[in-house]
Structure formats: structure tokens, C-alpha cells
């Protein structure tokens, strides 16, 4: 096993929590963060939230929960290879999508449009808001009171205006500094995971075909190698074996390139990592192939007419709900009305963002379906 690197995040040297707490021993601070994330309500809801496909469409598609577990798995592998803190990487990976709205990107875009006059809505910022404010589980504080390093990793991007009001955790966006390597790795593990599961789910759903994918270099290369090595192999196993090899290639390339970047930068502490340019990266060649795959998915899967129809319905559900709640706050469940300290629109956005796909559909029916007047 790789020894802990000097530039790894360290539980003992953590910048701490907003509300100071006794040490987590025998767990590390980052283990405690990871455990709190797993026990959160928002984490359990990931089971019924999706990225491309709507949750009830098929039992075999990824949900945000299985996606988050895949990101954590890839992240931990890389963290271990690089001597980073595995628990911190895992905590960031498991929390990175907690702020996602129902219905994936379509839901996020719709809620952002609804919130245009109220500061907008950004799922990444919402993930931080979930762990900082919205979870209600502990006697002493709102949110999960996670350590600085986990919060820093969750906040992947941020506008200067939002950064300015977030204090310490937003400061790096104003001073143009990087987060820990654990955060950089978790971020790229997310990209590896979703590109590859979208290939897998896209093929499974029939929305994209093998013939189309053969135009994508990284897929064609591995697919041909699998065919050559196993001429008798047929059906889905050719695809799963191909996807597995693509993931492996990406992970190993990310490892090699990041290790070389770390050596070239000569970083010897997490603060030097934060001051350096981004160190976790793919090689130029693999990045190019990875982007080609991403472009393919954008053009062929995310813009497929069947996906466009789902997205259009999703947008309608989100904007109908938003309008209804903004027009009459009495339609909101009491616990959401009671957030007096927050402005009304933000409370509505929090409520909608917290919904699972099926809950949002049900809530829409309860409010708008005239045949269900009992609500
Ligand atoms: Mg993700």
C-alpha cells in the first residue's frame, strides 16, 4: 500500500468545523464526515433521483445513489494509489450530488430559470447548502457540520458573487487557488463515472447504438481489442468488458499524469497543492479522447428526442410547482413554511430541490390534477 503522501489532507491538521466539536477518535475527522453523509436524508433520496433517465424507467439504470458510489469507488482507488486521504475523497464523492434537483440537468435548468430573480439555483452550491444548513439531524447545529476540507471539496465551482458571501470556503474562487488533491481527484472520478455509465445505460436503453459509438475513438479501440481477444463473446458482455477497459484506461492515465504533475510541481504540503495550478489531470491525448466521448453523448444521448421529451415534461413540472408555491405559500408543507429566516423563494427552491423524481411527479398531481381534489 502506498504511504501517506506529504501533500495529502490530514485529519489532525484539518481546518476544522464551523461549530467546534470534540475529536472524532477513534475515527478520523474525514471518516466522521463520510459517516454523517451516509446517514443524511439527502443521501438516501439519491436512490430516487436520476441524471438522464427518469427514475422509474428501468430498474437497471444508474441512479444518483449508484452514481455516487461509483464515483467514490474510482476516487478511493486513485486516492490510495497517490497516497491521499481515502476517507476524504470518499466523503466528497458521496456528497457531491446531494444538492441535485429531481430530473437531472433538466430539473436544475428549470429551477435555475425559476430562481432568476432570486439569486439563481446551482446544484453544486445546493450540495454545500444541504450539508451546511438544510439537514436537520443534530441537536447542536443545523446541517452536518462537516470539516472544512470536505466542504471545500463539495464546492467545485462558484460565481464570484456567491464566493464572496460564503466566507472561508468560497475564498479560493476569489484568490484563484485550488482545492486539495482529494477534491481534484473526486471531481475527475465523477467525470469518468458518468461518461461511462451513460455509455452503458445509453446502449441498454437503445437510445444510442453500438454502430454510432464505433465512431468514438476510445470506445472503438477498446471494443476492437475485446472482440480480438474474445471472438466468441457476444451481447452485453462485449459492452461491459469494453466499458470496464475504458474506465481502467482513464483511471491509470489520470494516476500517471497526476503523479508526474505532483513530481514536477514539487509540492510538499496541502497548502502548496492549493497554491499550485490544478495537479490532477488526464494526459493531453486521453483528455482529447475523453472529450470526444463527452461530445458524442451530448449530441446523441442528451439531445435524443425521447430524452428531450422527458426533459420538457420535467421542466414543466418544476416550473408549475415553483409558480404554485410562490403564488400561495399555504400550499407548502408546514415545515417548509416555517423557515421564516429565509426568503420565500429560497425556501421554495429548497423544497423542490429536495424532491425525488417520483415525489415531484406525485406533488404535481396532488396540486394540479383535478381528479385528485383531496390533495
Ligand atoms: Mg456527479
Short mmCIF file of C-alpha atoms and ligand atoms in Angstrom, two decimals:
data_model
loop_
_atom_site.label_atom_id
_atom_site.label_comp_id
_atom_site.label_asym_id
_atom_site.label_seq_id
_atom_site.Cartn_x
_atom_site.Cartn_y
_atom_site.Cartn_z
CA UNK A 1 0.00 0.00 0.00
CA UNK A 2 1.21 3.47 -0.86
CA UNK A 3 2.41 5.51 2.06
CA UNK A 4 0.56 8.64 3.01
CA UNK A 5 1.92 11.48 0.88
CA UNK A 6 3.10 14.74 2.50
CA UNK A 7 0.66 16.65 0.28
CA UNK A 8 -2.35 14.57 1.41
CA UNK A 9 -5.06 16.16 3.54
CA UNK A 10 -4.62 15.30 7.19
CA UNK A 11 -7.39 14.80 9.72
CA UNK A 12 -5.12 16.01 12.54
CA UNK A 13 -4.32 19.23 10.64
CA UNK A 14 -7.90 19.86 9.49
CA UNK A 15 -9.04 23.47 9.38
CA UNK A 16 -11.91 22.23 11.49
CA UNK A 17 -15.68 22.62 11.63
CA UNK A 18 -17.82 25.75 11.82
CA UNK A 19 -19.18 24.53 15.19
CA UNK A 20 -16.20 23.09 17.11
CA UNK A 21 -16.71 19.52 18.30
CA UNK A 22 -14.64 17.06 20.33
CA UNK A 23 -12.32 14.91 18.21
CA UNK A 24 -13.96 12.07 16.28
CA UNK A 25 -11.47 9.47 17.57
CA UNK A 26 -11.16 6.57 17.01
CA UNK A 27 -12.42 7.69 13.62
CA UNK A 28 -10.62 10.40 11.68
CA UNK A 29 -12.47 13.67 11.08
CA UNK A 30 -12.97 12.70 7.45
CA UNK A 31 -14.36 9.29 8.39
CA UNK A 32 -16.87 11.07 10.59
CA UNK A 33 -17.80 13.34 7.68
CA UNK A 34 -18.27 10.34 5.41
CA UNK A 35 -20.44 8.62 8.04
CA UNK A 36 -22.61 11.72 8.55
CA UNK A 37 -23.16 11.98 4.79
CA UNK A 38 -24.27 8.34 4.55
CA UNK A 39 -26.76 8.85 7.40
CA UNK A 40 -28.24 12.02 5.88
CA UNK A 41 -31.73 12.25 4.40
CA UNK A 42 -30.42 13.83 1.21
CA UNK A 43 -28.13 10.84 0.65
CA UNK A 44 -30.99 8.35 0.88
CA UNK A 45 -33.01 10.41 -1.59
CA UNK A 46 -30.29 9.94 -4.22
CA UNK A 47 -31.75 6.48 -4.76
CA UNK A 48 -34.76 8.06 -6.46
CA UNK A 49 -33.02 10.81 -8.39
CA UNK A 50 -31.55 10.49 -11.85
CA UNK A 51 -29.29 12.20 -14.32
CA UNK A 52 -30.55 11.27 -17.79
CA UNK A 53 -33.30 8.72 -17.32
CA UNK A 54 -36.30 9.20 -15.08
CA UNK A 55 -36.15 7.00 -12.02
CA UNK A 56 -38.94 4.51 -12.69
CA UNK A 57 -37.98 3.85 -16.30
CA UNK A 58 -35.99 0.74 -15.62
CA UNK A 59 -34.50 -0.96 -12.61
CA UNK A 60 -31.11 -1.43 -14.23
CA UNK A 61 -30.25 2.20 -14.90
CA UNK A 62 -27.96 4.16 -12.64
CA UNK A 63 -29.49 6.46 -10.09
CA UNK A 64 -27.66 9.28 -8.37
CA UNK A 65 -27.03 6.91 -5.50
CA UNK A 66 -25.30 4.24 -7.54
CA UNK A 67 -23.51 7.00 -9.47
CA UNK A 68 -22.19 8.47 -6.21
CA UNK A 69 -20.98 5.02 -5.13
CA UNK A 70 -19.17 4.58 -8.46
CA UNK A 71 -17.51 7.99 -8.04
CA UNK A 72 -16.45 7.00 -4.52
CA UNK A 73 -15.02 3.71 -5.77
CA UNK A 74 -12.97 5.36 -8.53
CA UNK A 75 -11.95 8.16 -6.19
CA UNK A 76 -10.77 5.77 -3.47
CA UNK A 77 -8.73 3.74 -5.95
CA UNK A 78 -6.91 6.88 -7.11
CA UNK A 79 -6.52 8.27 -3.60
CA UNK A 80 -4.89 5.04 -2.47
CA UNK A 81 -2.53 4.94 -5.47
CA UNK A 82 -1.49 8.53 -4.85
CA UNK A 83 -1.13 8.28 -1.07
CA UNK A 84 -4.02 10.70 -0.50
CA UNK A 85 -6.66 10.55 2.22
CA UNK A 86 -9.14 7.93 1.02
CA UNK A 87 -11.83 8.84 3.51
CA UNK A 88 -11.84 12.49 2.48
CA UNK A 89 -12.02 11.54 -1.20
CA UNK A 90 -14.89 9.19 -0.43
CA UNK A 91 -16.76 11.78 1.66
CA UNK A 92 -16.52 14.35 -1.15
CA UNK A 93 -17.61 11.78 -3.76
CA UNK A 94 -20.63 10.65 -1.74
CA UNK A 95 -21.73 14.24 -1.08
CA UNK A 96 -21.04 15.78 -4.47
CA UNK A 97 -24.57 15.33 -5.85
CA UNK A 98 -26.62 15.86 -2.66
CA UNK A 99 -27.96 19.17 -3.97
CA UNK A 100 -29.30 17.80 -7.21
CA UNK A 101 -32.90 18.57 -8.14
CA UNK A 102 -35.26 15.89 -9.39
CA UNK A 103 -34.95 15.09 -13.13
CA UNK A 104 -31.23 15.72 -13.51
CA UNK A 105 -29.97 18.54 -15.67
CA UNK A 106 -33.42 19.45 -16.96
CA UNK A 107 -34.64 19.94 -13.39
CA UNK A 108 -31.61 22.02 -12.46
CA UNK A 109 -32.02 24.26 -15.53
CA UNK A 110 -35.72 24.74 -14.84
CA UNK A 111 -35.20 25.62 -11.19
CA UNK A 112 -32.38 27.98 -12.10
CA UNK A 113 -34.69 29.76 -14.55
CA UNK A 114 -37.44 30.00 -11.91
CA UNK A 115 -34.93 31.48 -9.46
CA UNK A 116 -33.50 34.02 -11.96
CA UNK A 117 -34.80 36.99 -9.92
CA UNK A 118 -33.84 35.44 -6.59
CA UNK A 119 -30.13 34.67 -6.95
CA UNK A 120 -30.47 31.62 -9.24
CA UNK A 121 -30.12 27.95 -8.40
CA UNK A 122 -26.94 25.94 -8.79
CA UNK A 123 -26.87 22.28 -7.78
CA UNK A 124 -23.26 22.34 -6.68
CA UNK A 125 -23.86 25.25 -4.35
CA UNK A 126 -27.01 23.47 -3.18
CA UNK A 127 -24.93 20.38 -2.22
CA UNK A 128 -22.99 22.62 0.14
CA UNK A 129 -26.23 24.17 1.41
CA UNK A 130 -27.61 20.69 2.17
CA UNK A 131 -24.63 19.78 4.36
CA UNK A 132 -24.24 23.27 5.87
CA UNK A 133 -27.86 24.22 6.55
CA UNK A 134 -30.68 22.00 5.35
CA UNK A 135 -30.07 18.64 7.02
CA UNK A 136 -31.80 18.60 10.40
CA UNK A 137 -30.32 15.75 12.44
CA UNK A 138 -28.12 17.07 15.20
CA UNK A 139 -29.07 18.75 18.44
CA UNK A 140 -26.30 21.31 18.44
CA UNK A 141 -26.33 22.66 14.89
CA UNK A 142 -28.16 22.82 11.59
CA UNK A 143 -26.63 20.81 8.76
CA UNK A 144 -23.94 18.16 9.20
CA UNK A 145 -21.18 20.49 10.45
CA UNK A 146 -18.60 18.86 8.16
CA UNK A 147 -14.92 19.69 8.24
CA UNK A 148 -13.55 22.45 6.05
CA UNK A 149 -11.76 20.04 3.70
CA UNK A 150 -14.95 18.13 2.85
CA UNK A 151 -16.91 21.36 2.29
CA UNK A 152 -14.09 22.74 0.14
CA UNK A 153 -14.26 19.60 -2.00
CA UNK A 154 -18.04 19.70 -2.38
CA UNK A 155 -17.92 23.27 -3.72
CA UNK A 156 -16.47 22.54 -7.16
CA UNK A 157 -17.33 25.81 -8.82
CA UNK A 158 -18.81 29.07 -7.69
CA UNK A 159 -19.52 32.54 -9.05
CA UNK A 160 -17.50 35.41 -7.55
CA UNK A 161 -20.69 36.87 -6.02
CA UNK A 162 -21.56 33.61 -4.26
CA UNK A 163 -17.93 33.04 -3.29
CA UNK A 164 -17.81 36.41 -1.58
CA UNK A 165 -20.75 35.61 0.69
CA UNK A 166 -19.60 32.07 1.51
CA UNK A 167 -16.60 33.18 3.56
CA UNK A 168 -13.67 30.82 4.09
CA UNK A 169 -14.98 28.03 1.87
CA UNK A 170 -15.56 30.44 -1.04
CA UNK A 171 -12.27 32.31 -0.70
CA UNK A 172 -10.33 30.16 -3.15
CA UNK A 173 -12.56 31.21 -6.05
CA UNK A 174 -11.60 34.83 -5.44
CA UNK A 175 -7.89 34.15 -4.93
CA UNK A 176 -7.84 31.59 -7.80
CA UNK A 177 -6.48 28.76 -5.70
CA UNK A 178 -7.15 25.03 -5.97
CA UNK A 179 -8.79 22.65 -3.52
CA UNK A 180 -6.99 19.61 -2.06
CA UNK A 181 -5.86 16.82 -4.37
CA UNK A 182 -8.56 14.67 -2.76
CA UNK A 183 -11.15 17.13 -4.12
CA UNK A 184 -9.48 17.35 -7.53
CA UNK A 185 -9.49 13.56 -7.78
CA UNK A 186 -13.13 13.23 -6.68
CA UNK A 187 -14.10 15.75 -9.36
CA UNK A 188 -12.40 13.82 -12.17
CA UNK A 189 -13.67 10.50 -10.81
CA UNK A 190 -17.17 11.98 -11.31
CA UNK A 191 -16.40 12.61 -15.00
CA UNK A 192 -15.02 9.12 -15.51
CA UNK A 193 -18.04 7.58 -13.82
CA UNK A 194 -20.80 9.46 -15.61
CA UNK A 195 -19.37 9.29 -19.11
CA UNK A 196 -19.00 5.57 -18.84
CA UNK A 197 -22.29 4.79 -17.19
CA UNK A 198 -24.06 6.98 -19.72
CA UNK A 199 -22.50 4.84 -22.46
CA UNK A 200 -23.66 1.71 -20.67
CA UNK A 201 -27.17 2.99 -19.85
CA UNK A 202 -27.46 4.67 -23.26
CA UNK A 203 -26.82 1.37 -25.03
CA UNK A 204 -29.06 -0.54 -22.63
CA UNK A 205 -31.93 1.87 -23.28
CA UNK A 206 -31.48 1.63 -27.04
CA UNK A 207 -31.22 5.42 -27.35
CA UNK A 208 -27.70 5.06 -28.74
CA UNK A 209 -26.35 2.19 -30.79
CA UNK A 210 -23.09 0.31 -30.97
CA UNK A 211 -22.65 1.44 -34.60
CA UNK A 212 -22.85 5.09 -33.52
CA UNK A 213 -20.40 4.55 -30.68
CA UNK A 214 -17.85 2.96 -33.02
CA UNK A 215 -17.20 6.49 -34.32
CA UNK A 216 -15.78 7.38 -30.90
CA UNK A 217 -12.08 6.52 -30.80
CA UNK A 218 -11.70 5.44 -27.17
CA UNK A 219 -14.75 3.18 -27.45
CA UNK A 220 -13.80 1.70 -30.84
CA UNK A 221 -10.23 0.99 -29.73
CA UNK A 222 -11.29 -0.98 -26.65
CA UNK A 223 -14.23 -2.62 -28.37
CA UNK A 224 -11.93 -3.94 -31.13
CA UNK A 225 -9.46 -5.23 -28.56
CA UNK A 226 -12.23 -7.08 -26.71
CA UNK A 227 -13.51 -8.60 -29.97
CA UNK A 228 -10.00 -9.71 -30.92
CA UNK A 229 -9.26 -11.23 -27.51
CA UNK A 230 -12.67 -12.94 -27.15
CA UNK A 231 -14.06 -13.71 -30.64
CA UNK A 232 -16.85 -15.89 -29.18
CA UNK A 233 -18.06 -13.28 -26.67
CA UNK A 234 -21.44 -11.79 -27.53
CA UNK A 235 -24.10 -9.35 -26.39
CA UNK A 236 -23.86 -7.20 -23.31
CA UNK A 237 -20.64 -8.74 -22.09
CA UNK A 238 -18.78 -7.19 -25.02
CA UNK A 239 -20.08 -3.81 -23.90
CA UNK A 240 -19.44 -4.24 -20.19
CA UNK A 241 -15.94 -5.56 -20.89
CA UNK A 242 -15.32 -2.56 -23.20
CA UNK A 243 -16.60 -0.04 -20.64
CA UNK A 244 -14.53 -1.67 -17.93
CA UNK A 245 -11.40 -1.26 -20.06
CA UNK A 246 -12.19 2.37 -20.83
CA UNK A 247 -12.59 3.13 -17.11
CA UNK A 248 -9.32 1.35 -16.40
CA UNK A 249 -7.51 3.34 -19.08
CA UNK A 250 -8.86 6.64 -17.74
CA UNK A 251 -8.04 5.82 -14.13
CA UNK A 252 -4.48 4.72 -14.91
CA UNK A 253 -3.88 7.72 -17.18
CA UNK A 254 -5.19 10.06 -14.50
CA UNK A 255 -2.90 8.38 -11.97
CA UNK A 256 0.22 8.58 -14.17
CA UNK A 257 -0.37 12.16 -15.25
CA UNK A 258 -1.25 13.40 -11.77
CA UNK A 259 1.77 11.69 -10.26
CA UNK A 260 4.02 13.32 -12.86
CA UNK A 261 2.39 16.72 -12.24
CA UNK A 262 2.91 16.37 -8.50
CA UNK A 263 6.57 15.49 -9.00
CA UNK A 264 7.12 18.36 -11.45
CA UNK A 265 5.45 20.89 -9.13
CA UNK A 266 7.42 19.56 -6.16
CA UNK A 267 4.53 20.13 -3.76
CA UNK A 268 5.22 19.04 -0.19
CA UNK A 269 2.05 20.07 1.63
CA UNK A 270 -1.66 20.59 1.08
CA UNK A 271 -1.11 24.36 1.14
CA UNK A 272 1.37 24.04 -1.72
CA UNK A 273 -1.23 21.94 -3.57
CA UNK A 274 -3.75 24.76 -3.06
CA UNK A 275 -1.30 27.36 -4.39
CA UNK A 276 -0.19 25.29 -7.42
CA UNK A 277 -2.09 25.03 -10.71
CA UNK A 278 -4.52 22.07 -10.91
CA UNK A 279 -2.40 18.91 -10.50
CA UNK A 280 -4.96 16.16 -11.05
CA UNK A 281 -5.32 15.79 -14.80
CA UNK A 282 -5.52 13.43 -17.76
CA UNK A 283 -2.76 13.39 -20.37
CA UNK A 284 -3.42 15.58 -23.42
CA UNK A 285 -4.07 12.52 -25.59
CA UNK A 286 -6.54 10.82 -23.25
CA UNK A 287 -8.23 14.13 -22.44
CA UNK A 288 -8.87 14.61 -26.14
CA UNK A 289 -10.45 11.14 -26.43
CA UNK A 290 -12.42 11.64 -23.23
CA UNK A 291 -13.83 14.93 -24.60
CA UNK A 292 -14.77 13.24 -27.85
CA UNK A 293 -16.83 10.73 -25.87
CA UNK A 294 -18.44 13.55 -23.91
CA UNK A 295 -19.36 15.38 -27.14
CA UNK A 296 -20.82 12.20 -28.54
CA UNK A 297 -23.05 11.76 -25.50
CA UNK A 298 -24.21 15.38 -25.71
CA UNK A 299 -25.14 15.10 -29.35
CA UNK A 300 -26.62 11.63 -29.35
CA UNK A 301 -27.93 10.81 -25.89
CA UNK A 302 -28.72 14.04 -24.03
CA UNK A 303 -30.33 15.53 -27.16
CA UNK A 304 -32.19 12.38 -28.20
CA UNK A 305 -35.84 13.22 -28.83
CA UNK A 306 -37.00 10.81 -26.15
CA UNK A 307 -34.70 12.45 -23.60
CA UNK A 308 -35.87 15.87 -24.87
CA UNK A 309 -39.49 14.86 -24.21
CA UNK A 310 -38.68 13.76 -20.67
CA UNK A 311 -36.74 16.97 -20.10
CA UNK A 312 -39.58 19.09 -21.38
CA UNK A 313 -42.04 17.43 -19.01
CA UNK A 314 -39.56 17.72 -16.17
CA UNK A 315 -39.16 21.46 -16.80
CA UNK A 316 -42.93 21.88 -16.79
CA UNK A 317 -43.33 20.00 -13.51
CA UNK A 318 -40.62 22.07 -11.80
CA UNK A 319 -41.87 25.43 -13.06
CA UNK A 320 -45.54 24.60 -12.30
CA UNK A 321 -44.61 23.65 -8.74
CA UNK A 322 -42.48 26.76 -8.29
CA UNK A 323 -45.24 29.05 -9.56
CA UNK A 324 -47.87 27.37 -7.41
CA UNK A 325 -45.80 27.65 -4.21
CA UNK A 326 -44.73 31.22 -4.93
CA UNK A 327 -48.33 32.18 -5.65
CA UNK A 328 -49.64 30.66 -2.44
CA UNK A 329 -47.24 29.72 0.36
CA UNK A 330 -50.08 27.88 2.13
CA UNK A 331 -49.61 25.02 -0.39
CA UNK A 332 -46.23 24.26 1.16
CA UNK A 333 -45.96 21.65 3.92
CA UNK A 334 -45.73 23.47 7.29
CA UNK A 335 -42.07 22.60 7.94
CA UNK A 336 -41.12 24.45 4.78
CA UNK A 337 -43.35 27.44 5.55
CA UNK A 338 -41.68 27.78 8.92
CA UNK A 339 -38.27 28.68 7.58
CA UNK A 340 -39.05 32.29 8.43
CA UNK A 341 -35.46 33.39 8.37
CA UNK A 342 -35.09 32.52 4.71
CA UNK A 343 -36.63 34.44 1.92
CA UNK A 344 -39.69 32.74 0.44
CA UNK A 345 -38.27 31.87 -2.98
CA UNK A 346 -35.22 30.17 -1.49
CA UNK A 347 -37.44 28.08 0.80
CA UNK A 348 -39.48 27.02 -2.22
CA UNK A 349 -36.31 26.15 -4.17
CA UNK A 350 -35.00 24.12 -1.20
CA UNK A 351 -38.26 22.20 -1.04
CA UNK A 352 -38.36 21.47 -4.78
CA UNK A 353 -34.65 20.62 -4.99
CA UNK A 354 -35.05 18.11 -2.18
CA UNK A 355 -37.76 16.18 -4.05
CA UNK A 356 -37.08 12.84 -5.71
CA UNK A 357 -38.29 12.32 -9.29
CA UNK A 358 -41.35 10.40 -8.21
CA UNK A 359 -42.16 12.73 -5.31
CA UNK A 360 -42.11 15.72 -7.69
CA UNK A 361 -44.47 13.92 -10.07
CA UNK A 362 -46.76 12.99 -7.19
CA UNK A 363 -46.71 16.51 -5.76
CA UNK A 364 -47.55 17.89 -9.20
CA UNK A 365 -50.53 15.55 -9.43
CA UNK A 366 -51.65 16.44 -5.91
CA UNK A 367 -51.67 20.15 -6.73
CA UNK A 368 -52.80 20.18 -10.35
CA UNK A 369 -54.81 17.01 -11.08
CA UNK A 370 -58.48 17.94 -10.77
CA UNK A 371 -59.46 14.28 -10.42
CA UNK A 372 -57.41 14.21 -7.19
CA UNK A 373 -59.05 17.13 -5.44
CA UNK A 374 -58.41 15.68 -1.97
CA UNK A 375 -54.72 16.62 -2.48
MG1 LIG B 1 -21.88 13.50 -10.33
#
